[in-house]
mmCIF file of C-alpha atoms in Angstrom:
data_model
loop_
_atom_site.group_PDB
_atom_site.id
_atom_site.type_symbol
_atom_site.label_atom_id
_atom_site.label_comp_id
_atom_site.label_asym_id
_atom_site.label_seq_id
_atom_site.Cartn_x
_atom_site.Cartn_y
_atom_site.Cartn_z
ATOM 1 C CA MET Q 1 152.835 52.487 -33.920
ATOM 2 C CA LYS Q 2 151.886 55.767 -34.674
ATOM 3 C CA LYS Q 3 153.984 57.772 -37.296
ATOM 4 C CA VAL Q 4 153.107 61.651 -36.731
ATOM 5 C CA LYS Q 5 154.729 64.513 -39.589
ATOM 6 C CA VAL Q 6 156.312 67.094 -37.890
ATOM 7 C CA TYR Q 7 157.458 70.134 -40.159
ATOM 8 C CA GLN Q 8 160.320 71.907 -38.808
ATOM 9 C CA TYR Q 9 160.852 75.915 -39.430
ATOM 10 C CA ASP Q 10 163.531 78.347 -38.676
ATOM 11 C CA VAL Q 11 162.121 81.576 -37.244
ATOM 12 C CA PHE Q 12 163.383 85.075 -37.195
ATOM 13 C CA SER Q 13 166.022 84.528 -40.188
ATOM 14 C CA LYS Q 14 165.703 84.276 -43.826
ATOM 15 C CA GLU Q 15 168.345 81.382 -43.679
ATOM 16 C CA PRO Q 16 167.966 78.085 -42.929
ATOM 17 C CA ASN Q 17 169.611 76.325 -40.037
ATOM 18 C CA LYS Q 18 169.555 80.367 -38.614
ATOM 19 C CA GLY Q 19 167.446 81.560 -36.373
ATOM 20 C CA ASN Q 20 165.417 79.317 -33.449
ATOM 21 C CA PRO Q 21 164.444 76.011 -35.071
ATOM 22 C CA ALA Q 22 160.411 74.612 -34.025
ATOM 23 C CA GLY Q 23 159.239 71.974 -35.082
ATOM 24 C CA VAL Q 24 155.098 72.176 -36.180
ATOM 25 C CA VAL Q 25 152.557 68.822 -36.011
ATOM 26 C CA LEU Q 26 149.241 69.878 -38.204
ATOM 27 C CA ASN Q 27 147.661 66.605 -36.520
ATOM 28 C CA ARG Q 28 144.930 68.980 -35.058
ATOM 29 C CA GLY Q 29 143.014 67.377 -32.150
ATOM 30 C CA GLU Q 30 143.962 64.342 -32.627
ATOM 31 C CA LEU Q 31 146.848 63.595 -30.146
ATOM 32 C CA THR Q 32 146.819 63.174 -26.540
ATOM 33 C CA ASP Q 33 148.855 65.209 -24.240
ATOM 34 C CA GLU Q 34 150.506 62.316 -23.354
ATOM 35 C CA GLU Q 35 151.337 61.738 -27.147
ATOM 36 C CA MET Q 36 152.218 65.537 -27.694
ATOM 37 C CA GLN Q 37 155.348 65.591 -24.647
ATOM 38 C CA GLU Q 38 156.065 62.212 -26.281
ATOM 39 C CA ILE Q 39 156.708 63.767 -29.871
ATOM 40 C CA ALA Q 40 158.014 67.088 -28.371
ATOM 41 C CA PHE Q 41 160.792 64.984 -26.586
ATOM 42 C CA LYS Q 42 161.581 63.181 -29.857
ATOM 43 C CA VAL Q 43 162.146 66.495 -32.084
ATOM 44 C CA GLY Q 44 164.362 67.550 -29.190
ATOM 45 C CA PHE Q 45 163.956 71.203 -30.117
ATOM 46 C CA ASN Q 46 163.379 74.013 -27.914
ATOM 47 C CA GLU Q 47 159.614 73.751 -28.182
ATOM 48 C CA THR Q 48 156.828 71.838 -30.671
ATOM 49 C CA ALA Q 49 153.942 73.331 -31.446
ATOM 50 C CA PHE Q 50 150.819 71.642 -31.568
ATOM 51 C CA PRO Q 51 146.978 73.426 -33.334
ATOM 52 C CA VAL Q 52 143.952 72.861 -31.261
ATOM 53 C CA LYS Q 53 140.509 73.453 -31.691
ATOM 54 C CA SER Q 54 139.185 77.040 -29.785
ATOM 55 C CA GLU Q 55 135.657 78.041 -28.588
ATOM 56 C CA VAL Q 56 137.013 81.832 -28.192
ATOM 57 C CA ALA Q 57 139.815 82.195 -31.077
ATOM 58 C CA ASP Q 58 140.122 81.043 -34.430
ATOM 59 C CA PHE Q 59 142.220 78.236 -33.238
ATOM 60 C CA GLY Q 60 144.393 77.070 -30.812
ATOM 61 C CA ILE Q 61 148.434 76.469 -30.034
ATOM 62 C CA ARG Q 62 149.890 74.297 -27.528
ATOM 63 C CA PHE Q 63 153.561 74.213 -26.959
ATOM 64 C CA PHE Q 64 155.777 71.750 -25.434
ATOM 65 C CA THR Q 65 159.713 71.735 -24.720
ATOM 66 C CA PRO Q 66 161.217 68.184 -24.882
ATOM 67 C CA ARG Q 67 159.709 67.912 -21.054
ATOM 68 C CA HIS Q 68 157.188 70.208 -20.201
ATOM 69 C CA GLU Q 69 154.405 72.434 -21.524
ATOM 70 C CA MET Q 70 154.822 75.586 -22.276
ATOM 71 C CA SER Q 71 151.897 78.648 -21.713
ATOM 72 C CA LEU Q 72 153.391 80.927 -25.080
ATOM 73 C CA CYS Q 73 156.332 80.465 -27.223
ATOM 74 C CA GLY Q 74 156.686 83.292 -29.621
ATOM 75 C CA HIS Q 75 158.803 81.431 -32.121
ATOM 76 C CA GLY Q 76 156.436 78.390 -32.009
ATOM 77 C CA THR Q 77 153.755 80.248 -32.833
ATOM 78 C CA ILE Q 78 155.327 82.209 -35.734
ATOM 79 C CA ALA Q 79 156.176 78.754 -37.059
ATOM 80 C CA MET Q 80 153.114 77.588 -36.675
ATOM 81 C CA VAL Q 81 150.794 80.302 -38.556
ATOM 82 C CA SER Q 82 153.473 80.087 -41.251
ATOM 83 C CA ALA Q 83 153.232 76.625 -41.656
ATOM 84 C CA LEU Q 84 149.331 76.615 -41.965
ATOM 85 C CA LYS Q 85 149.112 80.415 -44.298
ATOM 86 C CA THR Q 86 151.900 77.594 -46.638
ATOM 87 C CA LYS Q 87 149.459 75.001 -46.589
ATOM 88 C CA GLY Q 88 146.342 76.673 -47.319
ATOM 89 C CA LEU Q 89 144.356 76.217 -44.188
ATOM 90 C CA LEU Q 90 143.729 79.300 -43.184
ATOM 91 C CA ASP Q 91 141.002 80.574 -45.365
ATOM 92 C CA ASN Q 92 143.065 83.839 -46.765
ATOM 93 C CA LYS Q 93 143.022 85.237 -43.459
ATOM 94 C CA THR Q 94 145.057 87.745 -42.231
ATOM 95 C CA ASN Q 95 144.182 88.883 -39.303
ATOM 96 C CA PHE Q 96 143.126 86.021 -36.597
ATOM 97 C CA THR Q 97 143.316 85.350 -33.376
ATOM 98 C CA ILE Q 98 144.994 82.529 -31.500
ATOM 99 C CA GLU Q 99 143.654 80.972 -28.138
ATOM 100 C CA THR Q 100 147.040 80.076 -25.830
ATOM 101 C CA LYS Q 101 147.506 79.308 -22.118
ATOM 102 C CA ALA Q 102 148.528 83.005 -22.022
ATOM 103 C CA GLY Q 103 145.584 84.247 -23.623
ATOM 104 C CA ILE Q 104 143.814 85.000 -26.531
ATOM 105 C CA LEU Q 105 146.188 87.156 -28.861
ATOM 106 C CA PRO Q 106 146.003 88.799 -31.944
ATOM 107 C CA ILE Q 107 148.100 87.448 -34.851
ATOM 108 C CA LYS Q 108 148.621 89.295 -38.316
ATOM 109 C CA ILE Q 109 150.032 87.968 -41.562
ATOM 110 C CA LEU Q 110 152.224 90.937 -43.357
ATOM 111 C CA SER Q 111 153.353 90.679 -46.850
ATOM 112 C CA THR Q 112 156.715 93.054 -47.606
ATOM 113 C CA HIS Q 113 157.285 94.889 -50.988
ATOM 114 C CA ASP Q 114 159.793 91.664 -52.108
ATOM 115 C CA ASP Q 115 157.318 89.193 -50.981
ATOM 116 C CA GLU Q 116 158.609 88.244 -47.780
ATOM 117 C CA VAL Q 117 156.184 87.076 -45.287
ATOM 118 C CA GLN Q 118 156.386 88.504 -41.690
ATOM 119 C CA ILE Q 119 154.470 87.307 -39.005
ATOM 120 C CA THR Q 120 153.061 90.201 -36.240
ATOM 121 C CA MET Q 121 152.540 88.492 -33.015
ATOM 122 C CA GLY Q 122 150.288 90.323 -29.959
ATOM 123 C CA GLN Q 123 151.919 89.395 -26.601
ATOM 124 C CA ALA Q 124 150.745 89.237 -23.135
ATOM 125 C CA THR Q 125 150.431 92.566 -21.048
ATOM 126 C CA PRO Q 126 153.723 92.802 -19.920
ATOM 127 C CA GLN Q 127 154.739 91.617 -16.130
ATOM 128 C CA PHE Q 128 157.644 92.547 -13.746
ATOM 129 C CA GLN Q 129 158.643 91.330 -10.638
ATOM 130 C CA GLN Q 130 161.942 91.899 -8.523
ATOM 131 C CA PHE Q 131 164.265 89.645 -8.417
ATOM 132 C CA THR Q 132 166.031 89.510 -4.318
ATOM 133 C CA GLY Q 133 168.514 86.830 -4.614
ATOM 134 C CA SER Q 134 171.907 87.116 -4.589
ATOM 135 C CA LYS Q 135 173.808 88.917 -7.443
ATOM 136 C CA GLU Q 136 176.568 87.519 -7.408
ATOM 137 C CA LYS Q 137 175.160 83.801 -7.235
ATOM 138 C CA LEU Q 138 173.029 85.208 -10.408
ATOM 139 C CA ALA Q 139 176.465 85.986 -12.062
ATOM 140 C CA ALA Q 140 177.943 82.952 -11.393
ATOM 141 C CA SER Q 141 174.910 80.547 -12.550
ATOM 142 C CA ILE Q 142 176.098 81.967 -16.139
ATOM 143 C CA GLY Q 143 179.841 81.897 -15.561
ATOM 144 C CA LEU Q 144 180.409 85.721 -14.798
ATOM 145 C CA LYS Q 145 181.024 87.606 -12.226
ATOM 146 C CA LEU Q 146 179.413 90.188 -10.124
ATOM 147 C CA GLU Q 147 181.018 93.312 -12.163
ATOM 148 C CA ASN Q 148 180.250 92.518 -15.344
ATOM 149 C CA LEU Q 149 176.188 92.742 -14.488
ATOM 150 C CA ASP Q 150 175.204 96.422 -15.081
ATOM 151 C CA GLU Q 151 174.173 98.337 -12.065
ATOM 152 C CA HIS Q 152 172.238 101.032 -13.440
ATOM 153 C CA PHE Q 153 169.373 99.183 -14.454
ATOM 154 C CA PRO Q 154 167.127 96.520 -12.349
ATOM 155 C CA ILE Q 155 167.548 92.420 -12.646
ATOM 156 C CA LEU Q 156 163.859 91.951 -13.425
ATOM 157 C CA TYR Q 157 161.828 88.737 -13.755
ATOM 158 C CA GLY Q 158 159.234 90.012 -16.913
ATOM 159 C CA SER Q 159 156.689 88.166 -18.919
ATOM 160 C CA THR Q 160 154.706 89.220 -21.874
ATOM 161 C CA GLY Q 161 152.937 85.371 -21.633
ATOM 162 C CA THR Q 162 156.671 83.526 -20.572
ATOM 163 C CA TRP Q 163 158.302 84.594 -17.112
ATOM 164 C CA THR Q 164 162.470 85.251 -17.812
ATOM 165 C CA LEU Q 165 164.556 86.828 -15.535
ATOM 166 C CA LEU Q 166 166.241 90.112 -17.408
ATOM 167 C CA ILE Q 167 169.684 90.733 -16.470
ATOM 168 C CA PRO Q 168 171.744 93.914 -17.563
ATOM 169 C CA ILE Q 169 175.123 92.680 -18.762
ATOM 170 C CA LYS Q 170 177.392 95.958 -19.241
ATOM 171 C CA GLN Q 171 179.177 94.730 -21.830
ATOM 172 C CA LEU Q 172 178.450 92.827 -25.196
ATOM 173 C CA ASP Q 173 182.344 90.736 -25.423
ATOM 174 C CA VAL Q 174 181.155 88.851 -22.509
ATOM 175 C CA PHE Q 175 178.266 87.130 -24.002
ATOM 176 C CA ALA Q 176 180.131 84.891 -26.029
ATOM 177 C CA LYS Q 177 182.074 83.991 -22.241
ATOM 178 C CA MET Q 178 178.644 82.685 -21.120
ATOM 179 C CA LYS Q 179 178.666 79.237 -19.676
ATOM 180 C CA PRO Q 180 175.603 78.507 -18.072
ATOM 181 C CA ASN Q 181 174.983 76.147 -14.914
ATOM 182 C CA ASN Q 182 171.163 75.741 -15.507
ATOM 183 C CA GLN Q 183 171.189 73.347 -12.517
ATOM 184 C CA MET Q 184 171.975 76.086 -10.212
ATOM 185 C CA PHE Q 185 168.848 78.765 -11.609
ATOM 186 C CA PRO Q 186 165.997 76.811 -9.539
ATOM 187 C CA ASN Q 187 168.205 77.384 -6.153
ATOM 188 C CA VAL Q 188 168.538 81.001 -7.315
ATOM 189 C CA LEU Q 189 165.747 82.197 -8.515
ATOM 190 C CA LYS Q 190 163.746 81.455 -5.265
ATOM 191 C CA GLU Q 191 160.940 83.772 -5.853
ATOM 192 C CA MET Q 192 160.342 81.858 -9.686
ATOM 193 C CA PRO Q 193 162.169 78.288 -9.520
ATOM 194 C CA TRP Q 194 160.802 77.717 -13.082
ATOM 195 C CA SER Q 195 162.222 80.921 -14.751
ATOM 196 C CA SER Q 196 164.494 80.909 -17.880
ATOM 197 C CA VAL Q 197 167.536 83.387 -17.683
ATOM 198 C CA HIS Q 198 167.881 86.204 -20.194
ATOM 199 C CA PRO Q 199 171.109 87.869 -19.803
ATOM 200 C CA PHE Q 200 170.899 91.430 -22.370
ATOM 201 C CA CYS Q 201 173.193 94.484 -23.026
ATOM 202 C CA LEU Q 202 172.674 97.745 -25.103
ATOM 203 C CA GLU Q 203 175.737 97.140 -27.424
ATOM 204 C CA THR Q 204 175.110 95.243 -29.818
ATOM 205 C CA TYR Q 205 176.879 93.369 -33.060
ATOM 206 C CA ASP Q 206 174.268 95.135 -35.692
ATOM 207 C CA PRO Q 207 174.610 98.713 -35.212
ATOM 208 C CA TYR Q 208 171.087 98.840 -36.302
ATOM 209 C CA ALA Q 209 169.878 97.107 -33.556
ATOM 210 C CA ASN Q 210 168.811 97.922 -30.093
ATOM 211 C CA MET Q 211 169.619 94.842 -27.972
ATOM 212 C CA HIS Q 212 171.729 91.828 -27.621
ATOM 213 C CA GLY Q 213 170.670 88.926 -25.810
ATOM 214 C CA ARG Q 214 171.168 85.282 -25.000
ATOM 215 C CA HIS Q 215 168.234 83.132 -23.602
ATOM 216 C CA PHE Q 216 169.585 80.198 -20.986
ATOM 217 C CA SER Q 217 166.832 77.564 -20.154
ATOM 218 C CA SER Q 218 164.953 76.320 -17.012
ATOM 219 C CA PRO Q 219 166.846 73.029 -16.000
ATOM 220 C CA PHE Q 220 163.149 71.390 -15.936
ATOM 221 C CA SER Q 221 162.930 72.280 -19.832
ATOM 222 C CA GLY Q 222 165.241 69.401 -21.323
ATOM 223 C CA THR Q 223 167.228 71.940 -22.965
ATOM 224 C CA ILE Q 224 170.089 74.505 -22.663
ATOM 225 C CA GLU Q 225 170.142 77.538 -24.554
ATOM 226 C CA ASP Q 226 167.350 78.721 -27.288
ATOM 227 C CA PRO Q 227 168.865 80.466 -29.648
ATOM 228 C CA VAL Q 228 166.652 83.264 -30.457
ATOM 229 C CA THR Q 229 163.425 84.004 -28.052
ATOM 230 C CA GLY Q 230 160.230 85.802 -29.312
ATOM 231 C CA THR Q 231 158.398 85.699 -25.698
ATOM 232 C CA ALA Q 232 161.805 87.291 -23.905
ATOM 233 C CA SER Q 233 162.568 89.808 -27.082
ATOM 234 C CA GLY Q 234 158.830 91.263 -26.346
ATOM 235 C CA VAL Q 235 159.194 91.211 -22.981
ATOM 236 C CA MET Q 236 162.857 93.496 -23.328
ATOM 237 C CA GLY Q 237 160.975 95.642 -25.183
ATOM 238 C CA ALA Q 238 158.637 96.138 -22.354
ATOM 239 C CA TYR Q 239 161.451 96.549 -20.086
ATOM 240 C CA TYR Q 240 163.661 98.743 -22.537
ATOM 241 C CA ALA Q 241 159.977 101.639 -22.670
ATOM 242 C CA ARG Q 242 159.573 101.360 -18.518
ATOM 243 C CA TYR Q 243 163.145 101.180 -17.541
ATOM 244 C CA ILE Q 244 165.899 102.193 -20.320
ATOM 245 C CA LYS Q 245 163.746 105.277 -21.770
ATOM 246 C CA ASN Q 246 161.366 105.794 -18.822
ATOM 247 C CA ASN Q 247 158.364 106.095 -20.630
ATOM 248 C CA ASN Q 248 160.496 108.928 -22.530
ATOM 249 C CA PHE Q 249 159.098 108.296 -25.966
ATOM 250 C CA GLY Q 250 156.069 109.170 -28.166
ATOM 251 C CA GLU Q 251 153.480 106.520 -28.757
ATOM 252 C CA SER Q 252 154.643 103.473 -30.095
ATOM 253 C CA LEU Q 253 158.426 102.650 -30.275
ATOM 254 C CA ASN Q 254 160.496 99.904 -32.834
ATOM 255 C CA LEU Q 255 163.199 97.741 -31.582
ATOM 256 C CA ILE Q 256 165.519 95.252 -33.178
ATOM 257 C CA ILE Q 257 166.573 92.541 -31.268
ATOM 258 C CA GLU Q 258 169.520 90.298 -31.489
ATOM 259 C CA GLN Q 259 170.606 86.856 -30.624
ATOM 260 C CA GLY Q 260 172.530 83.941 -31.358
ATOM 261 C CA GLN Q 261 175.156 85.335 -32.649
ATOM 262 C CA GLU Q 262 177.359 83.535 -30.251
ATOM 263 C CA ILE Q 263 176.271 79.902 -31.148
ATOM 264 C CA GLN Q 264 175.838 80.983 -35.087
ATOM 265 C CA LYS Q 265 172.117 81.166 -35.059
ATOM 266 C CA ASP Q 266 171.866 85.088 -35.707
ATOM 267 C CA GLY Q 267 168.692 86.000 -35.404
ATOM 268 C CA ARG Q 268 166.298 89.212 -35.642
ATOM 269 C CA VAL Q 269 163.308 90.302 -33.421
ATOM 270 C CA LEU Q 270 161.021 93.239 -34.120
ATOM 271 C CA VAL Q 271 159.213 94.672 -31.227
ATOM 272 C CA HIS Q 272 156.699 97.183 -31.555
ATOM 273 C CA ILE Q 273 155.365 98.942 -27.973
ATOM 274 C CA SER Q 274 152.602 101.278 -27.930
ATOM 275 C CA LYS Q 275 151.508 102.972 -24.747
ATOM 276 C CA ASN Q 276 148.143 101.569 -22.911
ATOM 277 C CA HIS Q 277 147.377 103.488 -20.105
ATOM 278 C CA ASP Q 278 150.282 103.173 -17.014
ATOM 279 C CA SER Q 279 151.008 99.787 -19.243
ATOM 280 C CA TYR Q 280 151.654 98.810 -23.103
ATOM 281 C CA ASN Q 281 150.586 97.134 -25.969
ATOM 282 C CA VAL Q 282 153.687 94.560 -27.246
ATOM 283 C CA GLU Q 283 153.774 93.114 -30.484
ATOM 284 C CA ILE Q 284 156.956 90.636 -31.819
ATOM 285 C CA ILE Q 285 157.234 90.484 -35.818
ATOM 286 C CA GLY Q 286 159.460 87.715 -37.395
ATOM 287 C CA SER Q 287 159.921 85.717 -40.425
ATOM 288 C CA THR Q 288 160.340 81.975 -41.011
ATOM 289 C CA VAL Q 289 161.821 79.426 -43.416
ATOM 290 C CA TYR Q 290 160.800 76.343 -44.012
ATOM 291 C CA VAL Q 291 164.002 73.633 -43.777
ATOM 292 C CA LYS Q 292 162.741 69.949 -43.501
ATOM 293 C CA GLU Q 293 159.621 67.659 -43.127
ATOM 294 C CA PHE Q 294 160.290 64.245 -40.905
ATOM 295 C CA GLU Q 295 158.698 61.596 -38.883
ATOM 296 C CA VAL Q 296 158.340 60.327 -35.359
ATOM 297 C CA LEU Q 297 157.106 57.242 -34.460
ATOM 298 C CA LEU Q 298 154.648 57.316 -31.156
#
């Protein structure tokens, strides 16, 4: 039997048991792929993050859901960086790069006037692809009707490192009524059966927020819902810039994305968008709070 220590950080919140929990394991390079997958399964969070050595960046991070590896995870990255900083493993670096399966991404650690630490994470270049399936079946897969979808905006697969289906919804009040049938997703999402599903709207609980969302997992991941989603918030920001603002903004755009209110997680993701020729640079910014440590037996 092998004991592995796991640290829980809640991300996109300053309050424990809000935001999105991530597992962090600091056994750098000591675990096999099978062991990392077993740990993630036993931890049970949407993602558990593991540091690995890199020849092209300061270090690498790998991310595992309970059932498979992910290319990128926003809250897992921010949790990992927070853990490494707290434990003095970053050599006081505040600007560095990480290697992920979505590419090499820049990280910045910022301290605010009240000593809060915020971590800025660069995202991969935004990509979008059209959804051509049945809108009625799509609505039914999250417990809604066709009339709840907002026809003013397109339904698109989007990625800044991980693919999700962005579904515009007319009104905020139906978000509490959503009941995902995750097993339906692969048959509805014929172009990308492994994609997660991310309904959003422009009406928000927080008057300072720009967008509200929920995030329903692919059935292959072993989870149902992600409380507050960094990569999906990043691509939502790019969607907002292109399809809602129609590129009609200055050099940059700062957004507040809220998520998790319907499941008592209440998180915020800050998203910074800047123009880059015919695309965008996307960054997400988040806070973390340490919750606890525990052991997993392999």
